Amino acid sequence: MSSITLHDKSFRPFIPYERLEAAIDAVAEKINSDYEGCEDVPVLMCTLNGAIMFCAELMKRLRFKCQLSCIKLSSYQGTQSTGTVLTTLGPTCDVKGRRVIICEDIVDTGNTIIALQEMLQHQGAAQVRICTMLLKPEVYDKDVPLDYVAMEVPNAFIVGFGLDYNELGRNLKDIYVLE
Ligand code: IMP
Ligand code: MG
């Protein structure tokens, strides 16, 4: 793996796919142990676009009946969080009375995920749990505990495996960090 350039910035290799895979295996097992044998059909809420790769990898490891729904939120411009969370699409199913597992790519300040959790609770979800592939624990400042975290990362800007820098880099199989 060598460094890459996206727009005006260089990124160096940071987390290889094999490590992501192992972390996703482990988090999927935790979810399975909590939900396997359930009689309801929980909703897996994929936060577009970033979580699309993680959600696909996670879903194929889950051993209970679940429904996929998507929602699109936006709080980032370039490499900075703006603090305001906007819903630009979805959710693509009615969550009333349903148990929902939010499937997020990365939790930074937590603004996005907490706003989404509150929104789904408002819409009548029976339970809303949070599953994130990555967490920046140095930045996350909310009191809400995160139910499932696949991997923790330092406070740096990263791309790849769904994560973008101004819409580029999502297709990278490994994760790269800003140089
Ligand atoms: P938060 O609301 O500050 O927690 O930001 C969460 C959202 O910002 C994530 O869903 C990502 O889409 C985006 N984000 C946060 N950190 C990064 C990063 O390092 N690279 C790319 N996108 C990021
Ligand atoms: Mg996201």
PDB file of C-alpha atoms and ligand atoms in Angstrom:
ATOM      1  CA  MET A   1       0.000   0.000   0.000  1.00  0.00           C
ATOM      2  CA  SER A   2       1.326   3.443  -0.878  1.00  0.00           C
ATOM      3  CA  SER A   3       0.150   7.006  -0.255  1.00  0.00           C
ATOM      4  CA  ILE A   4      -2.681   8.462  -2.334  1.00  0.00           C
ATOM      5  CA  THR A   5      -3.888  11.932  -3.306  1.00  0.00           C
ATOM      6  CA  LEU A   6      -7.548  13.008  -3.200  1.00  0.00           C
ATOM      7  CA  HIS A   7      -8.304  16.535  -4.401  1.00  0.00           C
ATOM      8  CA  ASP A   8      -5.550  18.676  -2.774  1.00  0.00           C
ATOM      9  CA  LYS A   9      -4.519  16.303   0.058  1.00  0.00           C
ATOM     10  CA  SER A  10      -2.282  13.257   0.560  1.00  0.00           C
ATOM     11  CA  PHE A  11      -3.241  10.280   2.665  1.00  0.00           C
ATOM     12  CA  ARG A  12      -1.081   7.407   3.885  1.00  0.00           C
ATOM     13  CA  PRO A  13      -2.138   3.796   4.559  1.00  0.00           C
ATOM     14  CA  PHE A  14      -3.601   3.427   8.050  1.00  0.00           C
ATOM     15  CA  ILE A  15      -5.923   0.441   8.621  1.00  0.00           C
ATOM     16  CA  PRO A  16      -5.670  -2.505   6.222  1.00  0.00           C
ATOM     17  CA  TYR A  17      -8.852  -4.277   5.131  1.00  0.00           C
ATOM     18  CA  GLU A  18      -7.869  -7.439   7.038  1.00  0.00           C
ATOM     19  CA  ARG A  19      -7.988  -5.549  10.342  1.00  0.00           C
ATOM     20  CA  LEU A  20     -11.353  -4.019   9.476  1.00  0.00           C
ATOM     21  CA  GLU A  21     -12.694  -7.457   8.592  1.00  0.00           C
ATOM     22  CA  ALA A  22     -11.582  -8.920  11.932  1.00  0.00           C
ATOM     23  CA  ALA A  23     -13.155  -6.008  13.826  1.00  0.00           C
ATOM     24  CA  ILE A  24     -16.413  -6.408  11.890  1.00  0.00           C
ATOM     25  CA  ASP A  25     -16.423 -10.162  12.634  1.00  0.00           C
ATOM     26  CA  ALA A  26     -16.166  -9.401  16.346  1.00  0.00           C
ATOM     27  CA  VAL A  27     -18.852  -6.719  16.440  1.00  0.00           C
ATOM     28  CA  ALA A  28     -21.220  -8.891  14.362  1.00  0.00           C
ATOM     29  CA  GLU A  29     -20.803 -11.699  16.913  1.00  0.00           C
ATOM     30  CA  LYS A  30     -21.824  -9.325  19.725  1.00  0.00           C
ATOM     31  CA  ILE A  31     -24.933  -8.292  17.800  1.00  0.00           C
ATOM     32  CA  ASN A  32     -25.733 -11.929  17.022  1.00  0.00           C
ATOM     33  CA  SER A  33     -25.498 -12.874  20.665  1.00  0.00           C
ATOM     34  CA  ASP A  34     -27.956 -10.068  21.547  1.00  0.00           C
ATOM     35  CA  TYR A  35     -30.464 -10.697  18.728  1.00  0.00           C
ATOM     36  CA  GLU A  36     -30.174 -14.304  17.564  1.00  0.00           C
ATOM     37  CA  GLY A  37     -33.486 -16.112  18.127  1.00  0.00           C
ATOM     38  CA  CYS A  38     -35.466 -12.850  18.322  1.00  0.00           C
ATOM     39  CA  GLU A  39     -39.103 -12.989  17.259  1.00  0.00           C
ATOM     40  CA  ASP A  40     -39.307  -9.466  15.845  1.00  0.00           C
ATOM     41  CA  VAL A  41     -37.525  -8.277  12.702  1.00  0.00           C
ATOM     42  CA  PRO A  42     -35.077  -5.565  13.746  1.00  0.00           C
ATOM     43  CA  VAL A  43     -34.308  -2.748  11.306  1.00  0.00           C
ATOM     44  CA  LEU A  44     -30.708  -2.166  10.282  1.00  0.00           C
ATOM     45  CA  MET A  45     -30.577   1.586   9.568  1.00  0.00           C
ATOM     46  CA  CYS A  46     -27.694   2.312   7.203  1.00  0.00           C
ATOM     47  CA  THR A  47     -26.518   5.922   7.267  1.00  0.00           C
ATOM     48  CA  LEU A  48     -25.733   6.842   3.672  1.00  0.00           C
ATOM     49  CA  ASN A  49     -23.336   7.234   2.078  1.00  0.00           C
ATOM     50  CA  GLY A  50     -20.500   6.524   4.492  1.00  0.00           C
ATOM     51  CA  ALA A  51     -21.808   3.365   6.156  1.00  0.00           C
ATOM     52  CA  ILE A  52     -22.668   1.543   2.949  1.00  0.00           C
ATOM     53  CA  MET A  53     -19.594  -0.741   2.895  1.00  0.00           C
ATOM     54  CA  PHE A  54     -19.638  -1.392   6.626  1.00  0.00           C
ATOM     55  CA  CYS A  55     -23.364  -2.133   6.579  1.00  0.00           C
ATOM     56  CA  ALA A  56     -22.954  -4.624   3.741  1.00  0.00           C
ATOM     57  CA  GLU A  57     -20.109  -6.399   5.552  1.00  0.00           C
ATOM     58  CA  LEU A  58     -22.031  -6.409   8.818  1.00  0.00           C
ATOM     59  CA  MET A  59     -25.327  -7.647   7.345  1.00  0.00           C
ATOM     60  CA  LYS A  60     -23.871 -10.742   5.780  1.00  0.00           C
ATOM     61  CA  ARG A  61     -22.584 -11.799   9.202  1.00  0.00           C
ATOM     62  CA  LEU A  62     -25.931 -11.430  11.011  1.00  0.00           C
ATOM     63  CA  ARG A  63     -27.808 -14.645  11.757  1.00  0.00           C
ATOM     64  CA  PHE A  64     -31.306 -13.325  12.468  1.00  0.00           C
ATOM     65  CA  LYS A  65     -34.061 -11.916  10.256  1.00  0.00           C
ATOM     66  CA  CYS A  66     -33.501  -8.210   9.776  1.00  0.00           C
ATOM     67  CA  GLN A  67     -34.736  -5.488   7.453  1.00  0.00           C
ATOM     68  CA  LEU A  68     -32.493  -2.953   5.754  1.00  0.00           C
ATOM     69  CA  SER A  69     -33.473   0.699   5.751  1.00  0.00           C
ATOM     70  CA  CYS A  70     -31.439   3.723   4.686  1.00  0.00           C
ATOM     71  CA  ILE A  71     -31.221   7.312   5.816  1.00  0.00           C
ATOM     72  CA  LYS A  72     -29.020  10.125   4.610  1.00  0.00           C
ATOM     73  CA  LEU A  73     -27.728  12.747   7.000  1.00  0.00           C
ATOM     74  CA  SER A  74     -25.107  15.364   6.533  1.00  0.00           C
ATOM     75  CA  SER A  75     -22.936  17.273   9.018  1.00  0.00           C
ATOM     76  CA  TYR A  76     -19.546  17.410   7.327  1.00  0.00           C
ATOM     77  CA  GLN A  77     -18.077  19.822   4.821  1.00  0.00           C
ATOM     78  CA  GLY A  78     -14.539  19.015   3.689  1.00  0.00           C
ATOM     79  CA  THR A  79     -12.619  17.801   6.738  1.00  0.00           C
ATOM     80  CA  GLN A  80     -14.671  19.703   9.368  1.00  0.00           C
ATOM     81  CA  SER A  81     -17.922  18.859  11.189  1.00  0.00           C
ATOM     82  CA  THR A  82     -20.366  21.782  10.899  1.00  0.00           C
ATOM     83  CA  GLY A  83     -22.349  20.837  14.015  1.00  0.00           C
ATOM     84  CA  THR A  84     -25.705  21.037  12.217  1.00  0.00           C
ATOM     85  CA  VAL A  85     -27.236  17.726  11.222  1.00  0.00           C
ATOM     86  CA  LEU A  86     -29.528  17.670   8.182  1.00  0.00           C
ATOM     87  CA  THR A  87     -31.700  14.778   6.963  1.00  0.00           C
ATOM     88  CA  THR A  88     -31.550  14.654   3.204  1.00  0.00           C
ATOM     89  CA  LEU A  89     -33.267  11.276   2.579  1.00  0.00           C
ATOM     90  CA  GLY A  90     -35.351   8.675   4.416  1.00  0.00           C
ATOM     91  CA  PRO A  91     -35.715   6.744   6.612  1.00  0.00           C
ATOM     92  CA  THR A  92     -36.900   4.365   3.912  1.00  0.00           C
ATOM     93  CA  CYS A  93     -39.222   2.403   6.238  1.00  0.00           C
ATOM     94  CA  ASP A  94     -41.635   3.102   9.085  1.00  0.00           C
ATOM     95  CA  VAL A  95     -39.780   2.475  12.363  1.00  0.00           C
ATOM     96  CA  LYS A  96     -42.875   2.678  14.618  1.00  0.00           C
ATOM     97  CA  GLY A  97     -42.738  -0.151  17.163  1.00  0.00           C
ATOM     98  CA  ARG A  98     -39.563  -1.562  15.644  1.00  0.00           C
ATOM     99  CA  ARG A  99     -36.182  -2.252  17.210  1.00  0.00           C
ATOM    100  CA  VAL A 100     -33.596  -0.329  15.228  1.00  0.00           C
ATOM    101  CA  ILE A 101     -29.837  -0.804  15.007  1.00  0.00           C
ATOM    102  CA  ILE A 102     -28.217   2.290  13.521  1.00  0.00           C
ATOM    103  CA  CYS A 103     -25.306   1.298  11.331  1.00  0.00           C
ATOM    104  CA  GLU A 104     -22.802   4.183  11.156  1.00  0.00           C
ATOM    105  CA  ASP A 105     -19.372   4.469   9.563  1.00  0.00           C
ATOM    106  CA  ILE A 106     -17.696   6.715  12.115  1.00  0.00           C
ATOM    107  CA  VAL A 107     -18.666   8.595  15.257  1.00  0.00           C
ATOM    108  CA  ASP A 108     -16.686  11.788  15.758  1.00  0.00           C
ATOM    109  CA  THR A 109     -18.419  14.454  17.897  1.00  0.00           C
ATOM    110  CA  GLY A 110     -21.482  12.204  18.059  1.00  0.00           C
ATOM    111  CA  ASN A 111     -23.766  15.017  16.809  1.00  0.00           C
ATOM    112  CA  THR A 112     -25.010  12.951  13.872  1.00  0.00           C
ATOM    113  CA  ILE A 113     -25.673   9.730  15.709  1.00  0.00           C
ATOM    114  CA  ILE A 114     -27.385  11.338  18.693  1.00  0.00           C
ATOM    115  CA  ALA A 115     -29.592  13.489  16.456  1.00  0.00           C
ATOM    116  CA  LEU A 116     -30.523  10.370  14.506  1.00  0.00           C
ATOM    117  CA  GLN A 117     -31.239   8.333  17.620  1.00  0.00           C
ATOM    118  CA  GLU A 118     -33.550  11.072  18.942  1.00  0.00           C
ATOM    119  CA  MET A 119     -35.273  11.351  15.583  1.00  0.00           C
ATOM    120  CA  LEU A 120     -35.980   7.606  15.402  1.00  0.00           C
ATOM    121  CA  GLN A 121     -37.233   7.601  19.000  1.00  0.00           C
ATOM    122  CA  HIS A 122     -39.561  10.489  18.048  1.00  0.00           C
ATOM    123  CA  GLN A 123     -40.833   8.415  15.145  1.00  0.00           C
ATOM    124  CA  GLY A 124     -41.877   5.722  17.626  1.00  0.00           C
ATOM    125  CA  ALA A 125     -39.072   3.159  17.388  1.00  0.00           C
ATOM    126  CA  ALA A 126     -39.349   0.617  20.228  1.00  0.00           C
ATOM    127  CA  GLN A 127     -35.573   0.671  20.777  1.00  0.00           C
ATOM    128  CA  VAL A 128     -32.674   2.394  19.047  1.00  0.00           C
ATOM    129  CA  ARG A 129     -29.183   0.946  19.394  1.00  0.00           C
ATOM    130  CA  ILE A 130     -26.043   2.352  17.816  1.00  0.00           C
ATOM    131  CA  CYS A 131     -23.463   0.313  15.951  1.00  0.00           C
ATOM    132  CA  THR A 132     -20.460   2.109  14.508  1.00  0.00           C
ATOM    133  CA  MET A 133     -17.491   0.769  12.617  1.00  0.00           C
ATOM    134  CA  LEU A 134     -15.178   3.473  13.993  1.00  0.00           C
ATOM    135  CA  LEU A 135     -15.188   5.759  17.025  1.00  0.00           C
ATOM    136  CA  LYS A 136     -12.940   8.733  17.789  1.00  0.00           C
ATOM    137  CA  PRO A 137     -13.075   8.475  21.611  1.00  0.00           C
ATOM    138  CA  GLU A 138     -11.011  11.662  22.085  1.00  0.00           C
ATOM    139  CA  VAL A 139     -13.702  13.694  20.322  1.00  0.00           C
ATOM    140  CA  TYR A 140     -16.937  11.949  21.322  1.00  0.00           C
ATOM    141  CA  ASP A 141     -18.425  14.106  24.083  1.00  0.00           C
ATOM    142  CA  LYS A 142     -21.972  12.785  24.508  1.00  0.00           C
ATOM    143  CA  ASP A 143     -23.315  10.928  27.564  1.00  0.00           C
ATOM    144  CA  VAL A 144     -25.075   8.300  25.459  1.00  0.00           C
ATOM    145  CA  PRO A 145     -23.122   5.010  25.537  1.00  0.00           C
ATOM    146  CA  LEU A 146     -22.495   3.465  22.114  1.00  0.00           C
ATOM    147  CA  ASP A 147     -23.823  -0.091  21.999  1.00  0.00           C
ATOM    148  CA  TYR A 148     -21.469  -1.597  19.423  1.00  0.00           C
ATOM    149  CA  VAL A 149     -18.085  -0.197  18.356  1.00  0.00           C
ATOM    150  CA  ALA A 150     -15.942  -2.226  15.959  1.00  0.00           C
ATOM    151  CA  MET A 151     -12.748  -0.178  16.301  1.00  0.00           C
ATOM    152  CA  GLU A 152     -11.446   2.988  17.954  1.00  0.00           C
ATOM    153  CA  VAL A 153      -9.317   5.474  15.998  1.00  0.00           C
ATOM    154  CA  PRO A 154      -7.313   8.554  17.026  1.00  0.00           C
ATOM    155  CA  ASN A 155      -8.534  12.079  16.253  1.00  0.00           C
ATOM    156  CA  ALA A 156      -7.338  12.302  12.659  1.00  0.00           C
ATOM    157  CA  PHE A 157      -9.115  12.683   9.337  1.00  0.00           C
ATOM    158  CA  ILE A 158      -9.413   9.342   7.559  1.00  0.00           C
ATOM    159  CA  VAL A 159     -10.810   8.103   4.252  1.00  0.00           C
ATOM    160  CA  GLY A 160     -11.631   4.778   2.629  1.00  0.00           C
ATOM    161  CA  PHE A 161     -14.040   1.890   3.215  1.00  0.00           C
ATOM    162  CA  GLY A 162     -16.988   4.229   2.689  1.00  0.00           C
ATOM    163  CA  LEU A 163     -15.450   7.330   4.240  1.00  0.00           C
ATOM    164  CA  ASP A 164     -14.817  10.257   1.922  1.00  0.00           C
ATOM    165  CA  TYR A 165     -12.962  13.500   1.543  1.00  0.00           C
ATOM    166  CA  ASN A 166     -15.374  15.686  -0.437  1.00  0.00           C
ATOM    167  CA  GLU A 167     -16.919  12.568  -2.014  1.00  0.00           C
ATOM    168  CA  LEU A 168     -13.643  10.938  -3.038  1.00  0.00           C
ATOM    169  CA  GLY A 169     -12.064   7.886  -1.424  1.00  0.00           C
ATOM    170  CA  ARG A 170     -15.199   5.907  -0.534  1.00  0.00           C
ATOM    171  CA  ASN A 171     -14.232   3.057  -2.857  1.00  0.00           C
ATOM    172  CA  LEU A 172     -10.866   2.384  -1.192  1.00  0.00           C
ATOM    173  CA  LYS A 173     -10.772  -1.046   0.410  1.00  0.00           C
ATOM    174  CA  ASP A 174      -8.338   0.036   3.163  1.00  0.00           C
ATOM    175  CA  ILE A 175      -8.444   3.110   5.390  1.00  0.00           C
ATOM    176  CA  TYR A 176      -5.982   5.978   4.861  1.00  0.00           C
ATOM    177  CA  VAL A 177      -5.097   8.904   7.125  1.00  0.00           C
ATOM    178  CA  LEU A 178      -4.400  12.529   6.209  1.00  0.00           C
ATOM    179  CA  GLU A 179      -0.643  13.216   6.058  1.00  0.00           C
TER     180      GLU A 179
HETATM  181  P1  IMP B   1     -20.128  13.580  13.986  1.00  0.00           P
HETATM  182  O1  IMP B   1     -21.543  14.088  13.848  1.00  0.00           O
HETATM  183  O2  IMP B   1     -19.179  14.668  14.361  1.00  0.00           O
HETATM  184  O3  IMP B   1     -20.029  12.395  14.928  1.00  0.00           O
HETATM  185  O4  IMP B   1     -19.650  13.143  12.553  1.00  0.00           O
HETATM  186  C1  IMP B   1     -20.042  11.949  12.003  1.00  0.00           C
HETATM  187  C2  IMP B   1     -20.025  11.936  10.494  1.00  0.00           C
HETATM  188  O5  IMP B   1     -18.982  12.767   9.977  1.00  0.00           O
HETATM  189  C3  IMP B   1     -19.709  10.558  10.003  1.00  0.00           C
HETATM  190  O6  IMP B   1     -20.903   9.870   9.709  1.00  0.00           O
HETATM  191  C4  IMP B   1     -18.874  10.778   8.780  1.00  0.00           C
HETATM  192  O7  IMP B   1     -19.707  10.833   7.646  1.00  0.00           O
HETATM  193  C5  IMP B   1     -18.210  12.100   9.000  1.00  0.00           C
HETATM  194  N1  IMP B   1     -16.825  11.959   9.509  1.00  0.00           N
HETATM  195  C6  IMP B   1     -16.381  12.057  10.783  1.00  0.00           C
HETATM  196  N2  IMP B   1     -15.070  11.857  10.873  1.00  0.00           N
HETATM  197  C7  IMP B   1     -14.647  11.627   9.607  1.00  0.00           C
HETATM  198  C8  IMP B   1     -13.353  11.314   9.033  1.00  0.00           C
HETATM  199  O8  IMP B   1     -12.310  11.218   9.700  1.00  0.00           O
HETATM  200  N3  IMP B   1     -13.339  11.127   7.684  1.00  0.00           N
HETATM  201  C9  IMP B   1     -14.458  11.198   6.894  1.00  0.00           C
HETATM  202  N4  IMP B   1     -15.665  11.484   7.399  1.00  0.00           N
HETATM  203  C10 IMP B   1     -15.761  11.689   8.731  1.00  0.00           C
HETATM  204 MG    MG B   2     -21.603   9.039   7.989  1.00  0.00          MG
END
